[in-house]
mmCIF file of C-alpha atoms in Angstrom:
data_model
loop_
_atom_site.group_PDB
_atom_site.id
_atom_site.type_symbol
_atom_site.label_atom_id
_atom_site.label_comp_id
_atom_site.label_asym_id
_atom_site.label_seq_id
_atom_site.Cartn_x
_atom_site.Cartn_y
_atom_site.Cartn_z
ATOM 1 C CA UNK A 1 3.041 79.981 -33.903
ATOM 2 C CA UNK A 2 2.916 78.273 -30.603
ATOM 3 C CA UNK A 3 1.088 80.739 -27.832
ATOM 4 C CA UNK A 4 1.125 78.330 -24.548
ATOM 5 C CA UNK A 5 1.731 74.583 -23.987
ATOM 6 C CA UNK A 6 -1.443 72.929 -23.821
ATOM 7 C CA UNK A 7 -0.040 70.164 -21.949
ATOM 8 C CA UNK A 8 2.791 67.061 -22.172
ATOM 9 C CA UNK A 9 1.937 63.679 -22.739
ATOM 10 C CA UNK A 10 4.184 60.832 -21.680
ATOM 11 C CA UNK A 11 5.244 57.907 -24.517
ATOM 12 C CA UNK A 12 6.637 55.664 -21.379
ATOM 13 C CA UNK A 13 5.333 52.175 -20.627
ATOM 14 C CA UNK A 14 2.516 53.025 -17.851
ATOM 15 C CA UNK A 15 0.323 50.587 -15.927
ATOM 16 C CA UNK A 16 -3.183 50.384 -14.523
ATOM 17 C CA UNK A 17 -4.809 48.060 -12.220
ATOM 18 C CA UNK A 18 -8.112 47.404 -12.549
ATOM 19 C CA UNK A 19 -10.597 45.763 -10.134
ATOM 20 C CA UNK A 20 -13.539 44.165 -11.676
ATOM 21 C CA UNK A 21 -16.260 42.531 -9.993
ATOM 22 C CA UNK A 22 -18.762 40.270 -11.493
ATOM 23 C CA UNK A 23 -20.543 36.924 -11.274
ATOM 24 C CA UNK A 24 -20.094 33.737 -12.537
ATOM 25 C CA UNK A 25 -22.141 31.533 -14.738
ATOM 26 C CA UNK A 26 -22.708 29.216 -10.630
ATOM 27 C CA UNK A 27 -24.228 32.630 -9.350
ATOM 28 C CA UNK A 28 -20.697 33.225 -7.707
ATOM 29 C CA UNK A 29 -19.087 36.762 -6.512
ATOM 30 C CA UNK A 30 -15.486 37.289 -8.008
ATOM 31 C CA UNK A 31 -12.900 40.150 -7.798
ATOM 32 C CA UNK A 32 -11.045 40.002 -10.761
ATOM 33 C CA UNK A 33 -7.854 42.333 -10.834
ATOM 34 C CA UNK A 34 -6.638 43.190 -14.192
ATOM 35 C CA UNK A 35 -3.079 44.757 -15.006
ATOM 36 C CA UNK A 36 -3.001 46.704 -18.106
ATOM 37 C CA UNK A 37 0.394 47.881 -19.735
ATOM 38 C CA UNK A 38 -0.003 50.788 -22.168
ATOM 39 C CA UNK A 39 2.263 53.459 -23.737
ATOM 40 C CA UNK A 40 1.387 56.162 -26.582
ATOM 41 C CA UNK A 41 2.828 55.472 -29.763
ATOM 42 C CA UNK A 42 6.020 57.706 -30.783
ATOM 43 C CA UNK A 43 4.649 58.839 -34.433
ATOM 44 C CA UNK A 44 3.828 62.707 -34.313
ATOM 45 C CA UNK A 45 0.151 61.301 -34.993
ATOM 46 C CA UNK A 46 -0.477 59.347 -32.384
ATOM 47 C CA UNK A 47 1.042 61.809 -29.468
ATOM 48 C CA UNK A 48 -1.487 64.224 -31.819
ATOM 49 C CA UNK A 49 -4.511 61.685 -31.376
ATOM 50 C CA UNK A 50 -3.677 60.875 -27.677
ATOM 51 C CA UNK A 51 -3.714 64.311 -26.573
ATOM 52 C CA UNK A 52 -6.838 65.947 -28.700
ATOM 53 C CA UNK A 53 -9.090 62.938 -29.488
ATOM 54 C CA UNK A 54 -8.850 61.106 -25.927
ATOM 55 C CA UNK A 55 -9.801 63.150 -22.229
ATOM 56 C CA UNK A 56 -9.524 60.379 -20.000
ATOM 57 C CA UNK A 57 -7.250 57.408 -20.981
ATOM 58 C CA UNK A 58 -7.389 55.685 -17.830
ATOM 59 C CA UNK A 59 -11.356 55.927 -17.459
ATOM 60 C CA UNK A 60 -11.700 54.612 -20.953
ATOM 61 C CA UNK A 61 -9.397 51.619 -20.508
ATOM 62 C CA UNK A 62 -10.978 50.419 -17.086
ATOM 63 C CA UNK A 63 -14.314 51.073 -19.008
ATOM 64 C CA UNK A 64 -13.504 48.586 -21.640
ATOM 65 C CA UNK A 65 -11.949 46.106 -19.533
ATOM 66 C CA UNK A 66 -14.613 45.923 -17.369
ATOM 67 C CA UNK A 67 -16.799 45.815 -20.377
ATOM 68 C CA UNK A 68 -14.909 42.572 -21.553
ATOM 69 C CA UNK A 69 -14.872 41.132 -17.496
ATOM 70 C CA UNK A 70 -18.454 41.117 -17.034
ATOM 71 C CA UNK A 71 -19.505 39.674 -20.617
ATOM 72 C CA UNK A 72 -16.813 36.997 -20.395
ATOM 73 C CA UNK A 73 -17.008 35.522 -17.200
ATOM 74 C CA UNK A 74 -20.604 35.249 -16.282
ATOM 75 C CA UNK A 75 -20.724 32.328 -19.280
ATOM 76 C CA UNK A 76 -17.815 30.475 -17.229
ATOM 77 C CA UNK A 77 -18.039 28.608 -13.495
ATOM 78 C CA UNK A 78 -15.979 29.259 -10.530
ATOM 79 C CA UNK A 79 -13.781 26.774 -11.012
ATOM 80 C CA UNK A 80 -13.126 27.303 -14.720
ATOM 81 C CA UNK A 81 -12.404 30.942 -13.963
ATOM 82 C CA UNK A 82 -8.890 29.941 -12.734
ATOM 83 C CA UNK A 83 -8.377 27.652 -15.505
ATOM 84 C CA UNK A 84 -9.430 30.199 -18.486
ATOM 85 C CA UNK A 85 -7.578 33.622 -16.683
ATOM 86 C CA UNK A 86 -5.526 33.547 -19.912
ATOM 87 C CA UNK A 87 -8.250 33.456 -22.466
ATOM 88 C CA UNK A 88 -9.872 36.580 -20.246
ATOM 89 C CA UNK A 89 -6.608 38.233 -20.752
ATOM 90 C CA UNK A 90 -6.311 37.631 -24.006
ATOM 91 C CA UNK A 91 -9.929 39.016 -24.837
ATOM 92 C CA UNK A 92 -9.089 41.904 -23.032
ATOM 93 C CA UNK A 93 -6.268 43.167 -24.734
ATOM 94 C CA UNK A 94 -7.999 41.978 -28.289
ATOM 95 C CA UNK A 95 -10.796 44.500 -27.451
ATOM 96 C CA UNK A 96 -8.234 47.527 -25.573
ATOM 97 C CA UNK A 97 -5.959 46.992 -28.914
ATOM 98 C CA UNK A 98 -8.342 48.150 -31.498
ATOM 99 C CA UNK A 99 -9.873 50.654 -29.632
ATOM 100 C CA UNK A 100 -6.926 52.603 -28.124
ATOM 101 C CA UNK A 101 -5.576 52.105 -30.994
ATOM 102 C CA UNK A 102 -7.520 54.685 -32.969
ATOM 103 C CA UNK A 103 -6.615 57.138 -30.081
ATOM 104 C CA UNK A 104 -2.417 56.692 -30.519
ATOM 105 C CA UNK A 105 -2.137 54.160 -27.548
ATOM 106 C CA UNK A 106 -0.634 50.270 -27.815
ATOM 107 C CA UNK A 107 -1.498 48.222 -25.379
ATOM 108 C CA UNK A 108 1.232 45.607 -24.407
ATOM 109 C CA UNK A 109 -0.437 43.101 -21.776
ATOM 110 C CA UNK A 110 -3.514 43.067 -20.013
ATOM 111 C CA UNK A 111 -2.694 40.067 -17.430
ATOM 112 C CA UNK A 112 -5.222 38.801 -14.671
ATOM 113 C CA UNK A 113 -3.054 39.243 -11.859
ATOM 114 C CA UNK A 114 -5.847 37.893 -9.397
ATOM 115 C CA UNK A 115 -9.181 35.835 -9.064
ATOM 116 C CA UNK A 116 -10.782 36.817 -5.854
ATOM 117 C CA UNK A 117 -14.235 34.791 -4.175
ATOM 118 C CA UNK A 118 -16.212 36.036 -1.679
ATOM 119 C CA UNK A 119 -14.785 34.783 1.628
ATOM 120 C CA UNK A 120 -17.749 32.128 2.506
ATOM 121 C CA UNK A 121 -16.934 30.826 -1.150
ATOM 122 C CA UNK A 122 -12.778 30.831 -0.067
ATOM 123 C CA UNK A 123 -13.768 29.221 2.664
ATOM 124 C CA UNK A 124 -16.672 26.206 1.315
ATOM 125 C CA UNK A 125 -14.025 25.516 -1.350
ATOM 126 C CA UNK A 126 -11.064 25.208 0.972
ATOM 127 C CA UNK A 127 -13.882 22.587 2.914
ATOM 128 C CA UNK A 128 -14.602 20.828 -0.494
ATOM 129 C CA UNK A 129 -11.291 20.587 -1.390
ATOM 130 C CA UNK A 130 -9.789 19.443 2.320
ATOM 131 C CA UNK A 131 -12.859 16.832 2.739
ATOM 132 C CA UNK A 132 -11.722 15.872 -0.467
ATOM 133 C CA UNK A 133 -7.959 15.139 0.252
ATOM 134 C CA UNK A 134 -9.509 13.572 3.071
ATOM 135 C CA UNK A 135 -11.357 10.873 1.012
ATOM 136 C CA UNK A 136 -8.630 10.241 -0.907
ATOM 137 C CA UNK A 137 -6.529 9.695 1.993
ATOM 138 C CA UNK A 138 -8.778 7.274 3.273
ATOM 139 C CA UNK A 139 -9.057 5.472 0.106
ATOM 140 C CA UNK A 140 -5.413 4.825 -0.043
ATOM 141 C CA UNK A 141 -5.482 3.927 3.877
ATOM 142 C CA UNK A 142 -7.753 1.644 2.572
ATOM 143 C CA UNK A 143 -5.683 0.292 -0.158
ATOM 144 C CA UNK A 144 -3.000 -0.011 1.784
ATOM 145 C CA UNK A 145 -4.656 -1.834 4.730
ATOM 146 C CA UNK A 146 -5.954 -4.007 1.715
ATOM 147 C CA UNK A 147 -2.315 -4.465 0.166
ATOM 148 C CA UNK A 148 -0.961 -5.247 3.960
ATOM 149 C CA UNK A 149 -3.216 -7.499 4.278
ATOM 150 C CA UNK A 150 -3.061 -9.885 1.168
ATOM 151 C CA UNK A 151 0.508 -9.827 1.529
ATOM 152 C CA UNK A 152 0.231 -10.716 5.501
ATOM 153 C CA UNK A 153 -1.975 -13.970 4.452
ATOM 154 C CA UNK A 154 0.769 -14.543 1.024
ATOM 155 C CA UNK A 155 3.716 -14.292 4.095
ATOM 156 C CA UNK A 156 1.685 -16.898 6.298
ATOM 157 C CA UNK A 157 0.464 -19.246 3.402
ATOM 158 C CA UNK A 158 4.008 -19.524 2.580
ATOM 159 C CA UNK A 159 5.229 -20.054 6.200
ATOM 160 C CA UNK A 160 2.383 -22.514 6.382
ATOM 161 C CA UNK A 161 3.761 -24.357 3.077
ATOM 162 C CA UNK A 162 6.763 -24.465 4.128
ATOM 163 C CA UNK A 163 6.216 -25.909 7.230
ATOM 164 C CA UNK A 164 4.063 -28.417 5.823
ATOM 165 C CA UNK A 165 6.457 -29.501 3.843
ATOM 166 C CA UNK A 166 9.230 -29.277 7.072
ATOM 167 C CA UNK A 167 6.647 -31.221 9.243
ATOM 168 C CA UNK A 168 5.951 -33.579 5.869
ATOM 169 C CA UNK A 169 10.266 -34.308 5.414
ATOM 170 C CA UNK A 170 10.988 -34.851 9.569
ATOM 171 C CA UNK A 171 7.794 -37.139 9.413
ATOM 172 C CA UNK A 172 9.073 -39.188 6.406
ATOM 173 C CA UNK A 173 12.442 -39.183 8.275
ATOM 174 C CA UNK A 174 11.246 -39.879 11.778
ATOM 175 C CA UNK A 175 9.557 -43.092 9.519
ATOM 176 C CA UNK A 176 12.758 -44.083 8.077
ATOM 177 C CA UNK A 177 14.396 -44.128 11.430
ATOM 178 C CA UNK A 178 11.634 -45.869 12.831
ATOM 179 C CA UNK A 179 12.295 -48.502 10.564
ATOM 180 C CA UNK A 180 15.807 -49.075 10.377
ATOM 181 C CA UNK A 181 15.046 -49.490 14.093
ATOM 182 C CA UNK A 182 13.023 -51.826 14.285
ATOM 183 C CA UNK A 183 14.714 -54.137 11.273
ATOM 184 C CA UNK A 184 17.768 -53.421 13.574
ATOM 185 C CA UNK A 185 16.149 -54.900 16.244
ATOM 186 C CA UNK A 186 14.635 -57.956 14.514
ATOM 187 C CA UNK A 187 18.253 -58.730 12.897
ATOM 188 C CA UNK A 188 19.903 -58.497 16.214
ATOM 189 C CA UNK A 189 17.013 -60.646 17.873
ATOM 190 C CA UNK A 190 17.410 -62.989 15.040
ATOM 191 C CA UNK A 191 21.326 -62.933 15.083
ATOM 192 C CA UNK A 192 20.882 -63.849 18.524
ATOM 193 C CA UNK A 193 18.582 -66.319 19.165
ATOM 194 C CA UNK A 194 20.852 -68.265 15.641
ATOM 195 C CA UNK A 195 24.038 -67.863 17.756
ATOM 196 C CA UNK A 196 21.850 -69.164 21.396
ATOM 197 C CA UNK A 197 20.730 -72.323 19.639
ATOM 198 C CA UNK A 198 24.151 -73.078 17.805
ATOM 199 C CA UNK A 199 26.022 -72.864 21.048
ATOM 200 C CA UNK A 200 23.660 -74.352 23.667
ATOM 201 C CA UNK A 201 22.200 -78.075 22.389
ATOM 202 C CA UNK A 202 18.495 -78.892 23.056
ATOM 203 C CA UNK A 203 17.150 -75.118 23.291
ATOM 204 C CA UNK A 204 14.270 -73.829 21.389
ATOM 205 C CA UNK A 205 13.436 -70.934 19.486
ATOM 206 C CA UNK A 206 10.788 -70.084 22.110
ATOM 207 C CA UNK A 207 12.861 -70.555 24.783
ATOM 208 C CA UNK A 208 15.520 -68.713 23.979
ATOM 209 C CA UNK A 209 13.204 -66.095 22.918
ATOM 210 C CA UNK A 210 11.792 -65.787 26.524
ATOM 211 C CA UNK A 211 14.800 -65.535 28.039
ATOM 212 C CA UNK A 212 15.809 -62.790 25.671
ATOM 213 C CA UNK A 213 12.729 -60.851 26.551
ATOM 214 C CA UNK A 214 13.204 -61.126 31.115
ATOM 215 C CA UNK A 215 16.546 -60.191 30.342
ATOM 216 C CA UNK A 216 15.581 -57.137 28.304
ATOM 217 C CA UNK A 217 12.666 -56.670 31.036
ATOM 218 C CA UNK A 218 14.811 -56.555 33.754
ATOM 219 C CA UNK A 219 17.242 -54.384 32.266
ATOM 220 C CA UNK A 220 13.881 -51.563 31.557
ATOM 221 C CA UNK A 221 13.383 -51.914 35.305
ATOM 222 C CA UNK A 222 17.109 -51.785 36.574
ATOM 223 C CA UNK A 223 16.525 -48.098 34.447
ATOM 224 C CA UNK A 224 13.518 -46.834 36.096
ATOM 225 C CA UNK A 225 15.252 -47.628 39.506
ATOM 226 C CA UNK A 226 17.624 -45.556 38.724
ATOM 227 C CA UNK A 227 16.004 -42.457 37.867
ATOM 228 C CA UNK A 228 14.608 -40.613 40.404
ATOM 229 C CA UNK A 229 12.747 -38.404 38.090
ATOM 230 C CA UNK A 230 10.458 -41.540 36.619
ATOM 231 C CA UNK A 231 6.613 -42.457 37.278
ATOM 232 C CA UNK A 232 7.015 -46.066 37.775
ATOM 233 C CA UNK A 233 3.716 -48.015 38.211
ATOM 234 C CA UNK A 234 5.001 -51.313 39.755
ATOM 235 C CA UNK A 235 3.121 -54.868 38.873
ATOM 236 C CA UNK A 236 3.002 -58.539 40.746
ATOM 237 C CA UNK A 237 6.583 -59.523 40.573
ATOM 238 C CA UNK A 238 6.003 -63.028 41.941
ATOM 239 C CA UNK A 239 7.028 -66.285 41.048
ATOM 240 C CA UNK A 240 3.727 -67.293 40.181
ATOM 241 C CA UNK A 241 3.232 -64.354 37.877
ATOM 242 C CA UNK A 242 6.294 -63.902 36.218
ATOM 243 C CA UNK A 243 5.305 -66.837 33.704
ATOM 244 C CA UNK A 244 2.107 -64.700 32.561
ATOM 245 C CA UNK A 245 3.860 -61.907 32.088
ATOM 246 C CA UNK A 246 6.378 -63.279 29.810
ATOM 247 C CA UNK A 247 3.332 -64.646 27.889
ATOM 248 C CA UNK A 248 1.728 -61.211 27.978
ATOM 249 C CA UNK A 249 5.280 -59.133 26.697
ATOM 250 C CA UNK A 250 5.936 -62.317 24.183
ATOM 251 C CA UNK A 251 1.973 -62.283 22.451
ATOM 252 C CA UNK A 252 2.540 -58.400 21.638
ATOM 253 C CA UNK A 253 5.779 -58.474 20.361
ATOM 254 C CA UNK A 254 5.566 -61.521 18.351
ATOM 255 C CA UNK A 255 2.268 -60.317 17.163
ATOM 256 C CA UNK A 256 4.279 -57.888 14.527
ATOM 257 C CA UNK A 257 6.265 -60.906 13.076
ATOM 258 C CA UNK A 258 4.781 -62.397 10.328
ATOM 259 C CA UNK A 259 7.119 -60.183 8.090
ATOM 260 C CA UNK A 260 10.023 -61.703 9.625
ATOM 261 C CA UNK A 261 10.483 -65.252 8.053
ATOM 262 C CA UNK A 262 13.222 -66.589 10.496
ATOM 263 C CA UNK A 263 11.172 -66.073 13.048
ATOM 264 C CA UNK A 264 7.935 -67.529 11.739
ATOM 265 C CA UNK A 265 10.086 -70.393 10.802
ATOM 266 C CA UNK A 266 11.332 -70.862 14.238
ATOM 267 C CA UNK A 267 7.538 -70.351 16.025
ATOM 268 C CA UNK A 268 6.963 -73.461 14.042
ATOM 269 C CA UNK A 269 9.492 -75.582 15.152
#
């Protein structure tokens, strides 16, 4: 029969953190915290095996897991730690599952809870990583100074078409009004000096013509007078002179009329 209690032993979920540091396969310090969740089995046996076999439960997990820590990671880099925490964990609990289990204990989940670098490693990767964000935000500065640009010169190759083509139409009209002008001037020159002759008997072509251009003369000066705003430059207005000039304003405005036939036919006469 029972004398004494030799002790209790608990069958409740307990935890145990676990602070682990190693190196890594770049020659790195890390502080890796482990959490591992174990209870004892509920089977007579295993309470049996947890509380004769095993002294220390807690110094044998943290044994193993640090076992597992320092053979796993050193064969991994720095940055790879953070990407493989699950396959640690996963090792961990692989190796703390069959050996507690011979001593009545399950383990549940052995999760790396933390992956801690030396401080001068925190702080050269937080460097690497902000003069990297930097590059990259330079780069796309870049491309979208590059991007601003093309579409800048698309914007003003287009306004520059399209002005072109503006410029091209208002010259091509300004042309067309040009000449409607000038072929209504010619018609009402020719309608004129035709109505001059038919009216008044023994009058030339040429005369009538160089009466039609003093009158037309005289008329451009009457204008200038009357503006006060015009540069006038004023010419000999004699008698004597007035013959030459009609000579001079008749040679360069008869000088465009070979296209005109009524007119050629009339300088002939």
């Amino acid at each position: 029969l029972c004398q004494f209690v030799k002790g209790s032993i608990s069958t409740r979920i307990q935890m145990l953190e676990i602070n682990a540091d190693t190196k890594t396969k770049d020659n790195v310090f890390v502080g890796i915290k482990v959490a591992v969740q174990y209870q004892v089995n509920g089977d007579s046996q295993s309470i049996q095996d947890a509380m004769y076999k095993l002294t220390n439960p807690r110094a044998q997990i943290e044994s193993y897991v640090l076992d597992v820590v320092r053979s796993s990671v050193p064969k991994i880099d720095l940055d790879n730690v953070f990407l493989e925490k699950e396959e640690i964990a996963a090792s961990i609990k692989e190796m703390l599952g069959e050996t507690m289990g011979r001593f009545g204990y399950s383990i549940l989940a052995t999760p790396v809870t933390d992956i801690e670098p030396n401080m001068e490693v925190k702080r050269a990767m937080n460097e690497i990583n902000k003069a990297k964000r930097l590059r990259q935000a330079a780069v796309d500065e870049g491309e979208a100074i590059k991007i601003r640009s093309i579409k800048e010169a698309e914007a003003e190759a287009a306004r520059t078409e399209i002005q072109a083509k503006a410029d091209a139409e208002a010259k091509f009209m300004q042309g067309q009004g040009i000449a409607r002008q000038r072929q209504a001037i010619v018609s009402g020159l020719r309608d004129s000096v035709n109505c001059f002759k038919a009216d008044v008997a023994g009058v030339d072509s040429k005369q009538v013509m160089d009466l039609l251009l003093v009158t037309q003369y005289f008329d451009m000066m009457k204008d200038i007078g009357g503006n006060s705003r015009s540069n006038a430059v004023f010419m000999n207005h004699s008698p004597g002179a007035l013959q030459d000039l009609t000579q001079a304003i008749q040679g360069g405005f008869m000088s465009s009329l070979p296209a005109a036939p009524s007119f050629a036919q009339a300088q002939r006469h």
